[in-house]
Amino acid sequence: MKNLLVYYLFILSPFALMFWMISNEYAIAFVVTLLLYSTIYRGITDYFRLKARGYIGLELLRLFVPFRGRRRFFRDLYFR
């Protein structure tokens, strides 16, 4: 996932499903999907993005901690 456009496509595509859930009044499913997105899905996509860019090691496991883990790799994930 070296291409930045493909990365953005992967991280933004679940919002279509979440928008559909909230518009059809599936509130509990929306909350569950949002929690899974913010913890597991984003951790996996960010891991593969950084792995493709050459980062290796146990520090990548920090990506599964929401909000805190991605701060160190912010510039490499979103701008390079």
PDB file of N, CA and C in Angstrom:
ATOM      1  N   MET A   1       0.836  -1.181   0.000  1.00  0.00           N
ATOM      2  CA  MET A   1       0.000   0.000   0.000  1.00  0.00           C
ATOM      3  C   MET A   1       0.884   1.248   0.000  1.00  0.00           C
ATOM      4  N   LYS A   2       1.811   1.289  -0.932  1.00  0.00           N
ATOM      5  CA  LYS A   2       2.701   2.440  -1.007  1.00  0.00           C
ATOM      6  C   LYS A   2       2.016   3.670  -1.593  1.00  0.00           C
ATOM      7  N   ASN A   3       1.030   3.476  -2.431  1.00  0.00           N
ATOM      8  CA  ASN A   3       0.347   4.585  -3.065  1.00  0.00           C
ATOM      9  C   ASN A   3      -0.576   5.277  -2.059  1.00  0.00           C
ATOM     10  N   LEU A   4      -0.445   6.574  -1.939  1.00  0.00           N
ATOM     11  CA  LEU A   4      -1.219   7.339  -0.963  1.00  0.00           C
ATOM     12  C   LEU A   4      -2.706   7.363  -1.298  1.00  0.00           C
ATOM     13  N   LEU A   5      -3.048   7.404  -2.582  1.00  0.00           N
ATOM     14  CA  LEU A   5      -4.449   7.428  -2.992  1.00  0.00           C
ATOM     15  C   LEU A   5      -5.155   6.117  -2.631  1.00  0.00           C
ATOM     16  N   VAL A   6      -4.477   5.002  -2.823  1.00  0.00           N
ATOM     17  CA  VAL A   6      -5.048   3.699  -2.467  1.00  0.00           C
ATOM     18  C   VAL A   6      -5.251   3.617  -0.956  1.00  0.00           C
ATOM     19  N   TYR A   7      -4.296   4.142  -0.200  1.00  0.00           N
ATOM     20  CA  TYR A   7      -4.410   4.140   1.255  1.00  0.00           C
ATOM     21  C   TYR A   7      -5.631   4.936   1.704  1.00  0.00           C
ATOM     22  N   TYR A   8      -5.824   6.116   1.139  1.00  0.00           N
ATOM     23  CA  TYR A   8      -6.988   6.922   1.502  1.00  0.00           C
ATOM     24  C   TYR A   8      -8.295   6.235   1.085  1.00  0.00           C
ATOM     25  N   LEU A   9      -8.290   5.537  -0.024  1.00  0.00           N
ATOM     26  CA  LEU A   9      -9.465   4.795  -0.450  1.00  0.00           C
ATOM     27  C   LEU A   9      -9.810   3.705   0.557  1.00  0.00           C
ATOM     28  N   PHE A  10      -8.787   3.007   1.056  1.00  0.00           N
ATOM     29  CA  PHE A  10      -9.014   1.958   2.041  1.00  0.00           C
ATOM     30  C   PHE A  10      -9.525   2.507   3.372  1.00  0.00           C
ATOM     31  N   ILE A  11      -8.993   3.641   3.824  1.00  0.00           N
ATOM     32  CA  ILE A  11      -9.412   4.120   5.139  1.00  0.00           C
ATOM     33  C   ILE A  11     -10.745   4.864   5.104  1.00  0.00           C
ATOM     34  N   LEU A  12     -11.161   5.343   3.942  1.00  0.00           N
ATOM     35  CA  LEU A  12     -12.421   6.082   3.865  1.00  0.00           C
ATOM     36  C   LEU A  12     -13.596   5.246   3.368  1.00  0.00           C
ATOM     37  N   SER A  13     -13.346   4.092   2.778  1.00  0.00           N
ATOM     38  CA  SER A  13     -14.435   3.279   2.225  1.00  0.00           C
ATOM     39  C   SER A  13     -15.437   2.770   3.273  1.00  0.00           C
ATOM     40  N   PRO A  14     -15.049   2.427   4.505  1.00  0.00           N
ATOM     41  CA  PRO A  14     -16.063   1.974   5.469  1.00  0.00           C
ATOM     42  C   PRO A  14     -17.073   3.045   5.869  1.00  0.00           C
ATOM     43  N   PHE A  15     -16.790   4.309   5.575  1.00  0.00           N
ATOM     44  CA  PHE A  15     -17.737   5.356   5.930  1.00  0.00           C
ATOM     45  C   PHE A  15     -19.032   5.258   5.136  1.00  0.00           C
ATOM     46  N   ALA A  16     -18.986   4.677   3.945  1.00  0.00           N
ATOM     47  CA  ALA A  16     -20.218   4.476   3.176  1.00  0.00           C
ATOM     48  C   ALA A  16     -21.147   3.514   3.907  1.00  0.00           C
ATOM     49  N   LEU A  17     -20.596   2.433   4.426  1.00  0.00           N
ATOM     50  CA  LEU A  17     -21.388   1.477   5.203  1.00  0.00           C
ATOM     51  C   LEU A  17     -21.916   2.117   6.489  1.00  0.00           C
ATOM     52  N   MET A  18     -21.081   2.881   7.160  1.00  0.00           N
ATOM     53  CA  MET A  18     -21.516   3.524   8.404  1.00  0.00           C
ATOM     54  C   MET A  18     -22.595   4.574   8.138  1.00  0.00           C
ATOM     55  N   PHE A  19     -22.474   5.305   7.027  1.00  0.00           N
ATOM     56  CA  PHE A  19     -23.500   6.283   6.681  1.00  0.00           C
ATOM     57  C   PHE A  19     -24.829   5.588   6.384  1.00  0.00           C
ATOM     58  N   TRP A  20     -24.778   4.448   5.696  1.00  0.00           N
ATOM     59  CA  TRP A  20     -25.987   3.693   5.418  1.00  0.00           C
ATOM     60  C   TRP A  20     -26.638   3.209   6.712  1.00  0.00           C
ATOM     61  N   MET A  21     -25.830   2.745   7.661  1.00  0.00           N
ATOM     62  CA  MET A  21     -26.369   2.259   8.935  1.00  0.00           C
ATOM     63  C   MET A  21     -27.051   3.373   9.716  1.00  0.00           C
ATOM     64  N   ILE A  22     -26.448   4.536   9.749  1.00  0.00           N
ATOM     65  CA  ILE A  22     -27.016   5.619  10.536  1.00  0.00           C
ATOM     66  C   ILE A  22     -28.277   6.173   9.850  1.00  0.00           C
ATOM     67  N   SER A  23     -28.325   6.144   8.520  1.00  0.00           N
ATOM     68  CA  SER A  23     -29.514   6.658   7.826  1.00  0.00           C
ATOM     69  C   SER A  23     -30.682   5.675   7.889  1.00  0.00           C
ATOM     70  N   ASN A  24     -30.410   4.387   8.096  1.00  0.00           N
ATOM     71  CA  ASN A  24     -31.474   3.396   8.208  1.00  0.00           C
ATOM     72  C   ASN A  24     -31.759   3.001   9.650  1.00  0.00           C
ATOM     73  N   GLU A  25     -31.316   3.792  10.564  1.00  0.00           N
ATOM     74  CA  GLU A  25     -31.606   3.651  11.989  1.00  0.00           C
ATOM     75  C   GLU A  25     -31.096   2.350  12.596  1.00  0.00           C
ATOM     76  N   TYR A  26     -29.916   1.943  12.205  1.00  0.00           N
ATOM     77  CA  TYR A  26     -29.220   0.826  12.839  1.00  0.00           C
ATOM     78  C   TYR A  26     -28.180   1.406  13.788  1.00  0.00           C
ATOM     79  N   ALA A  27     -28.621   2.014  14.841  1.00  0.00           N
ATOM     80  CA  ALA A  27     -27.730   2.770  15.720  1.00  0.00           C
ATOM     81  C   ALA A  27     -26.727   1.871  16.443  1.00  0.00           C
ATOM     82  N   ILE A  28     -27.153   0.747  16.946  1.00  0.00           N
ATOM     83  CA  ILE A  28     -26.238  -0.140  17.672  1.00  0.00           C
ATOM     84  C   ILE A  28     -25.201  -0.730  16.717  1.00  0.00           C
ATOM     85  N   ALA A  29     -25.636  -1.122  15.534  1.00  0.00           N
ATOM     86  CA  ALA A  29     -24.689  -1.645  14.544  1.00  0.00           C
ATOM     87  C   ALA A  29     -23.699  -0.562  14.123  1.00  0.00           C
ATOM     88  N   PHE A  30     -24.154   0.674  14.043  1.00  0.00           N
ATOM     89  CA  PHE A  30     -23.264   1.785  13.707  1.00  0.00           C
ATOM     90  C   PHE A  30     -22.197   1.961  14.783  1.00  0.00           C
ATOM     91  N   VAL A  31     -22.577   1.911  16.037  1.00  0.00           N
ATOM     92  CA  VAL A  31     -21.622   2.089  17.133  1.00  0.00           C
ATOM     93  C   VAL A  31     -20.608   0.949  17.150  1.00  0.00           C
ATOM     94  N   VAL A  32     -21.062  -0.272  16.951  1.00  0.00           N
ATOM     95  CA  VAL A  32     -20.156  -1.422  16.923  1.00  0.00           C
ATOM     96  C   VAL A  32     -19.187  -1.303  15.747  1.00  0.00           C
ATOM     97  N   THR A  33     -19.705  -0.922  14.588  1.00  0.00           N
ATOM     98  CA  THR A  33     -18.859  -0.753  13.411  1.00  0.00           C
ATOM     99  C   THR A  33     -17.845   0.369  13.614  1.00  0.00           C
ATOM    100  N   LEU A  34     -18.264   1.437  14.240  1.00  0.00           N
ATOM    101  CA  LEU A  34     -17.348   2.542  14.515  1.00  0.00           C
ATOM    102  C   LEU A  34     -16.229   2.128  15.464  1.00  0.00           C
ATOM    103  N   LEU A  35     -16.556   1.354  16.474  1.00  0.00           N
ATOM    104  CA  LEU A  35     -15.531   0.869  17.402  1.00  0.00           C
ATOM    105  C   LEU A  35     -14.562  -0.091  16.717  1.00  0.00           C
ATOM    106  N   LEU A  36     -15.089  -0.993  15.909  1.00  0.00           N
ATOM    107  CA  LEU A  36     -14.217  -1.912  15.174  1.00  0.00           C
ATOM    108  C   LEU A  36     -13.342  -1.170  14.169  1.00  0.00           C
ATOM    109  N   TYR A  37     -13.902  -0.151  13.549  1.00  0.00           N
ATOM    110  CA  TYR A  37     -13.137   0.645  12.591  1.00  0.00           C
ATOM    111  C   TYR A  37     -11.979   1.367  13.272  1.00  0.00           C
ATOM    112  N   SER A  38     -12.261   1.994  14.396  1.00  0.00           N
ATOM    113  CA  SER A  38     -11.235   2.809  15.041  1.00  0.00           C
ATOM    114  C   SER A  38     -10.154   1.985  15.722  1.00  0.00           C
ATOM    115  N   THR A  39     -10.426   0.757  16.059  1.00  0.00           N
ATOM    116  CA  THR A  39      -9.412  -0.055  16.733  1.00  0.00           C
ATOM    117  C   THR A  39      -8.765  -1.064  15.800  1.00  0.00           C
ATOM    118  N   ILE A  40      -9.524  -1.976  15.270  1.00  0.00           N
ATOM    119  CA  ILE A  40      -8.951  -3.091  14.517  1.00  0.00           C
ATOM    120  C   ILE A  40      -8.660  -2.724  13.060  1.00  0.00           C
ATOM    121  N   TYR A  41      -9.646  -2.183  12.352  1.00  0.00           N
ATOM    122  CA  TYR A  41      -9.488  -1.924  10.920  1.00  0.00           C
ATOM    123  C   TYR A  41      -8.378  -0.917  10.651  1.00  0.00           C
ATOM    124  N   ARG A  42      -8.408   0.204  11.367  1.00  0.00           N
ATOM    125  CA  ARG A  42      -7.378   1.219  11.140  1.00  0.00           C
ATOM    126  C   ARG A  42      -6.004   0.732  11.585  1.00  0.00           C
ATOM    127  N   GLY A  43      -5.937  -0.082  12.606  1.00  0.00           N
ATOM    128  CA  GLY A  43      -4.659  -0.642  13.030  1.00  0.00           C
ATOM    129  C   GLY A  43      -4.052  -1.528  11.965  1.00  0.00           C
ATOM    130  N   ILE A  44      -4.884  -2.343  11.339  1.00  0.00           N
ATOM    131  CA  ILE A  44      -4.398  -3.247  10.293  1.00  0.00           C
ATOM    132  C   ILE A  44      -3.985  -2.476   9.044  1.00  0.00           C
ATOM    133  N   THR A  45      -4.801  -1.534   8.594  1.00  0.00           N
ATOM    134  CA  THR A  45      -4.446  -0.777   7.397  1.00  0.00           C
ATOM    135  C   THR A  45      -3.201   0.076   7.621  1.00  0.00           C
ATOM    136  N   ASP A  46      -3.076   0.689   8.778  1.00  0.00           N
ATOM    137  CA  ASP A  46      -1.882   1.480   9.068  1.00  0.00           C
ATOM    138  C   ASP A  46      -0.645   0.603   9.181  1.00  0.00           C
ATOM    139  N   TYR A  47      -0.805  -0.595   9.734  1.00  0.00           N
ATOM    140  CA  TYR A  47       0.310  -1.530   9.835  1.00  0.00           C
ATOM    141  C   TYR A  47       0.831  -1.900   8.449  1.00  0.00           C
ATOM    142  N   PHE A  48      -0.083  -2.244   7.538  1.00  0.00           N
ATOM    143  CA  PHE A  48       0.353  -2.624   6.198  1.00  0.00           C
ATOM    144  C   PHE A  48       0.937  -1.437   5.427  1.00  0.00           C
ATOM    145  N   ARG A  49       0.424  -0.254   5.668  1.00  0.00           N
ATOM    146  CA  ARG A  49       0.992   0.937   5.017  1.00  0.00           C
ATOM    147  C   ARG A  49       2.424   1.166   5.484  1.00  0.00           C
ATOM    148  N   LEU A  50       2.653   1.117   6.778  1.00  0.00           N
ATOM    149  CA  LEU A  50       3.997   1.347   7.303  1.00  0.00           C
ATOM    150  C   LEU A  50       4.937   0.200   6.958  1.00  0.00           C
ATOM    151  N   LYS A  51       4.424  -1.001   6.913  1.00  0.00           N
ATOM    152  CA  LYS A  51       5.254  -2.152   6.536  1.00  0.00           C
ATOM    153  C   LYS A  51       5.703  -2.012   5.081  1.00  0.00           C
ATOM    154  N   ALA A  52       4.822  -1.544   4.208  1.00  0.00           N
ATOM    155  CA  ALA A  52       5.181  -1.333   2.807  1.00  0.00           C
ATOM    156  C   ALA A  52       6.198  -0.203   2.663  1.00  0.00           C
ATOM    157  N   ARG A  53       6.180   0.735   3.580  1.00  0.00           N
ATOM    158  CA  ARG A  53       7.128   1.849   3.534  1.00  0.00           C
ATOM    159  C   ARG A  53       8.460   1.512   4.201  1.00  0.00           C
ATOM    160  N   GLY A  54       8.576   0.314   4.781  1.00  0.00           N
ATOM    161  CA  GLY A  54       9.861  -0.126   5.300  1.00  0.00           C
ATOM    162  C   GLY A  54       9.997  -0.149   6.803  1.00  0.00           C
ATOM    163  N   TYR A  55       8.956   0.148   7.540  1.00  0.00           N
ATOM    164  CA  TYR A  55       9.028   0.084   8.999  1.00  0.00           C
ATOM    165  C   TYR A  55       8.819  -1.356   9.454  1.00  0.00           C
ATOM    166  N   ILE A  56       9.672  -1.803  10.353  1.00  0.00           N
ATOM    167  CA  ILE A  56       9.566  -3.160  10.886  1.00  0.00           C
ATOM    168  C   ILE A  56       9.791  -3.070  12.386  1.00  0.00           C
ATOM    169  N   GLY A  57       9.140  -3.930  13.138  1.00  0.00           N
ATOM    170  CA  GLY A  57       9.432  -3.985  14.558  1.00  0.00           C
ATOM    171  C   GLY A  57       8.208  -4.030  15.435  1.00  0.00           C
ATOM    172  N   LEU A  58       8.483  -4.120  16.710  1.00  0.00           N
ATOM    173  CA  LEU A  58       7.409  -4.212  17.686  1.00  0.00           C
ATOM    174  C   LEU A  58       6.701  -2.884  17.904  1.00  0.00           C
ATOM    175  N   GLU A  59       7.309  -1.795  17.482  1.00  0.00           N
ATOM    176  CA  GLU A  59       6.667  -0.497  17.656  1.00  0.00           C
ATOM    177  C   GLU A  59       5.388  -0.390  16.831  1.00  0.00           C
ATOM    178  N   LEU A  60       5.271  -1.191  15.802  1.00  0.00           N
ATOM    179  CA  LEU A  60       4.066  -1.148  14.981  1.00  0.00           C
ATOM    180  C   LEU A  60       2.852  -1.697  15.714  1.00  0.00           C
ATOM    181  N   LEU A  61       3.075  -2.457  16.772  1.00  0.00           N
ATOM    182  CA  LEU A  61       1.941  -2.951  17.553  1.00  0.00           C
ATOM    183  C   LEU A  61       1.239  -1.825  18.303  1.00  0.00           C
ATOM    184  N   ARG A  62       1.902  -0.698  18.440  1.00  0.00           N
ATOM    185  CA  ARG A  62       1.261   0.468  19.067  1.00  0.00           C
ATOM    186  C   ARG A  62       0.113   1.010  18.227  1.00  0.00           C
ATOM    187  N   LEU A  63       0.062   0.643  16.966  1.00  0.00           N
ATOM    188  CA  LEU A  63      -0.993   1.147  16.089  1.00  0.00           C
ATOM    189  C   LEU A  63      -2.378   0.689  16.519  1.00  0.00           C
ATOM    190  N   PHE A  64      -2.439  -0.362  17.293  1.00  0.00           N
ATOM    191  CA  PHE A  64      -3.735  -0.867  17.733  1.00  0.00           C
ATOM    192  C   PHE A  64      -4.272  -0.134  18.954  1.00  0.00           C
ATOM    193  N   VAL A  65      -3.520   0.815  19.469  1.00  0.00           N
ATOM    194  CA  VAL A  65      -4.008   1.674  20.548  1.00  0.00           C
ATOM    195  C   VAL A  65      -4.612   2.902  19.880  1.00  0.00           C
ATOM    196  N   PRO A  66      -5.932   3.087  19.956  1.00  0.00           N
ATOM    197  CA  PRO A  66      -6.565   4.192  19.241  1.00  0.00           C
ATOM    198  C   PRO A  66      -6.027   5.550  19.692  1.00  0.00           C
ATOM    199  N   PHE A  67      -5.850   6.431  18.732  1.00  0.00           N
ATOM    200  CA  PHE A  67      -5.457   7.829  18.887  1.00  0.00           C
ATOM    201  C   PHE A  67      -4.005   8.013  19.324  1.00  0.00           C
ATOM    202  N   ARG A  68      -3.477   7.199  20.198  1.00  0.00           N
ATOM    203  CA  ARG A  68      -2.132   7.394  20.704  1.00  0.00           C
ATOM    204  C   ARG A  68      -1.069   6.747  19.819  1.00  0.00           C
ATOM    205  N   GLY A  69      -1.370   5.586  19.272  1.00  0.00           N
ATOM    206  CA  GLY A  69      -0.379   4.825  18.532  1.00  0.00           C
ATOM    207  C   GLY A  69       0.007   5.424  17.195  1.00  0.00           C
ATOM    208  N   ARG A  70      -0.907   6.121  16.545  1.00  0.00           N
ATOM    209  CA  ARG A  70      -0.639   6.662  15.214  1.00  0.00           C
ATOM    210  C   ARG A  70       0.065   8.009  15.240  1.00  0.00           C
ATOM    211  N   ARG A  71       0.183   8.597  16.387  1.00  0.00           N
ATOM    212  CA  ARG A  71       0.754   9.933  16.474  1.00  0.00           C
ATOM    213  C   ARG A  71       2.214   9.966  16.030  1.00  0.00           C
ATOM    214  N   ARG A  72       2.976   8.946  16.361  1.00  0.00           N
ATOM    215  CA  ARG A  72       4.396   8.922  16.025  1.00  0.00           C
ATOM    216  C   ARG A  72       4.619   8.795  14.520  1.00  0.00           C
ATOM    217  N   PHE A  73       3.726   8.082  13.842  1.00  0.00           N
ATOM    218  CA  PHE A  73       3.876   7.826  12.413  1.00  0.00           C
ATOM    219  C   PHE A  73       2.961   8.705  11.566  1.00  0.00           C
ATOM    220  N   PHE A  74       2.443   9.773  12.110  1.00  0.00           N
ATOM    221  CA  PHE A  74       1.429  10.588  11.453  1.00  0.00           C
ATOM    222  C   PHE A  74       1.886  11.086  10.087  1.00  0.00           C
ATOM    223  N   ARG A  75       3.058  11.653  10.018  1.00  0.00           N
ATOM    224  CA  ARG A  75       3.554  12.228   8.773  1.00  0.00           C
ATOM    225  C   ARG A  75       3.772  11.150   7.710  1.00  0.00           C
ATOM    226  N   ASP A  76       4.291  10.005   8.114  1.00  0.00           N
ATOM    227  CA  ASP A  76       4.529   8.926   7.143  1.00  0.00           C
ATOM    228  C   ASP A  76       3.226   8.293   6.670  1.00  0.00           C
ATOM    229  N   LEU A  77       2.228   8.258   7.516  1.00  0.00           N
ATOM    230  CA  LEU A  77       0.960   7.654   7.113  1.00  0.00           C
ATOM    231  C   LEU A  77       0.164   8.533   6.173  1.00  0.00           C
ATOM    232  N   TYR A  78       0.067   9.803   6.449  1.00  0.00           N
ATOM    233  CA  TYR A  78      -0.890  10.648   5.731  1.00  0.00           C
ATOM    234  C   TYR A  78      -0.312  11.560   4.667  1.00  0.00           C
ATOM    235  N   PHE A  79       0.993  11.799   4.659  1.00  0.00           N
ATOM    236  CA  PHE A  79       1.539  12.773   3.729  1.00  0.00           C
ATOM    237  C   PHE A  79       2.623  12.248   2.799  1.00  0.00           C
ATOM    238  N   ARG A  80       3.201  11.106   3.055  1.00  0.00           N
ATOM    239  CA  ARG A  80       4.290  10.616   2.203  1.00  0.00           C
ATOM    240  C   ARG A  80       3.867   9.446   1.383  1.00  0.00           C
TER     241      ARG A  80
END
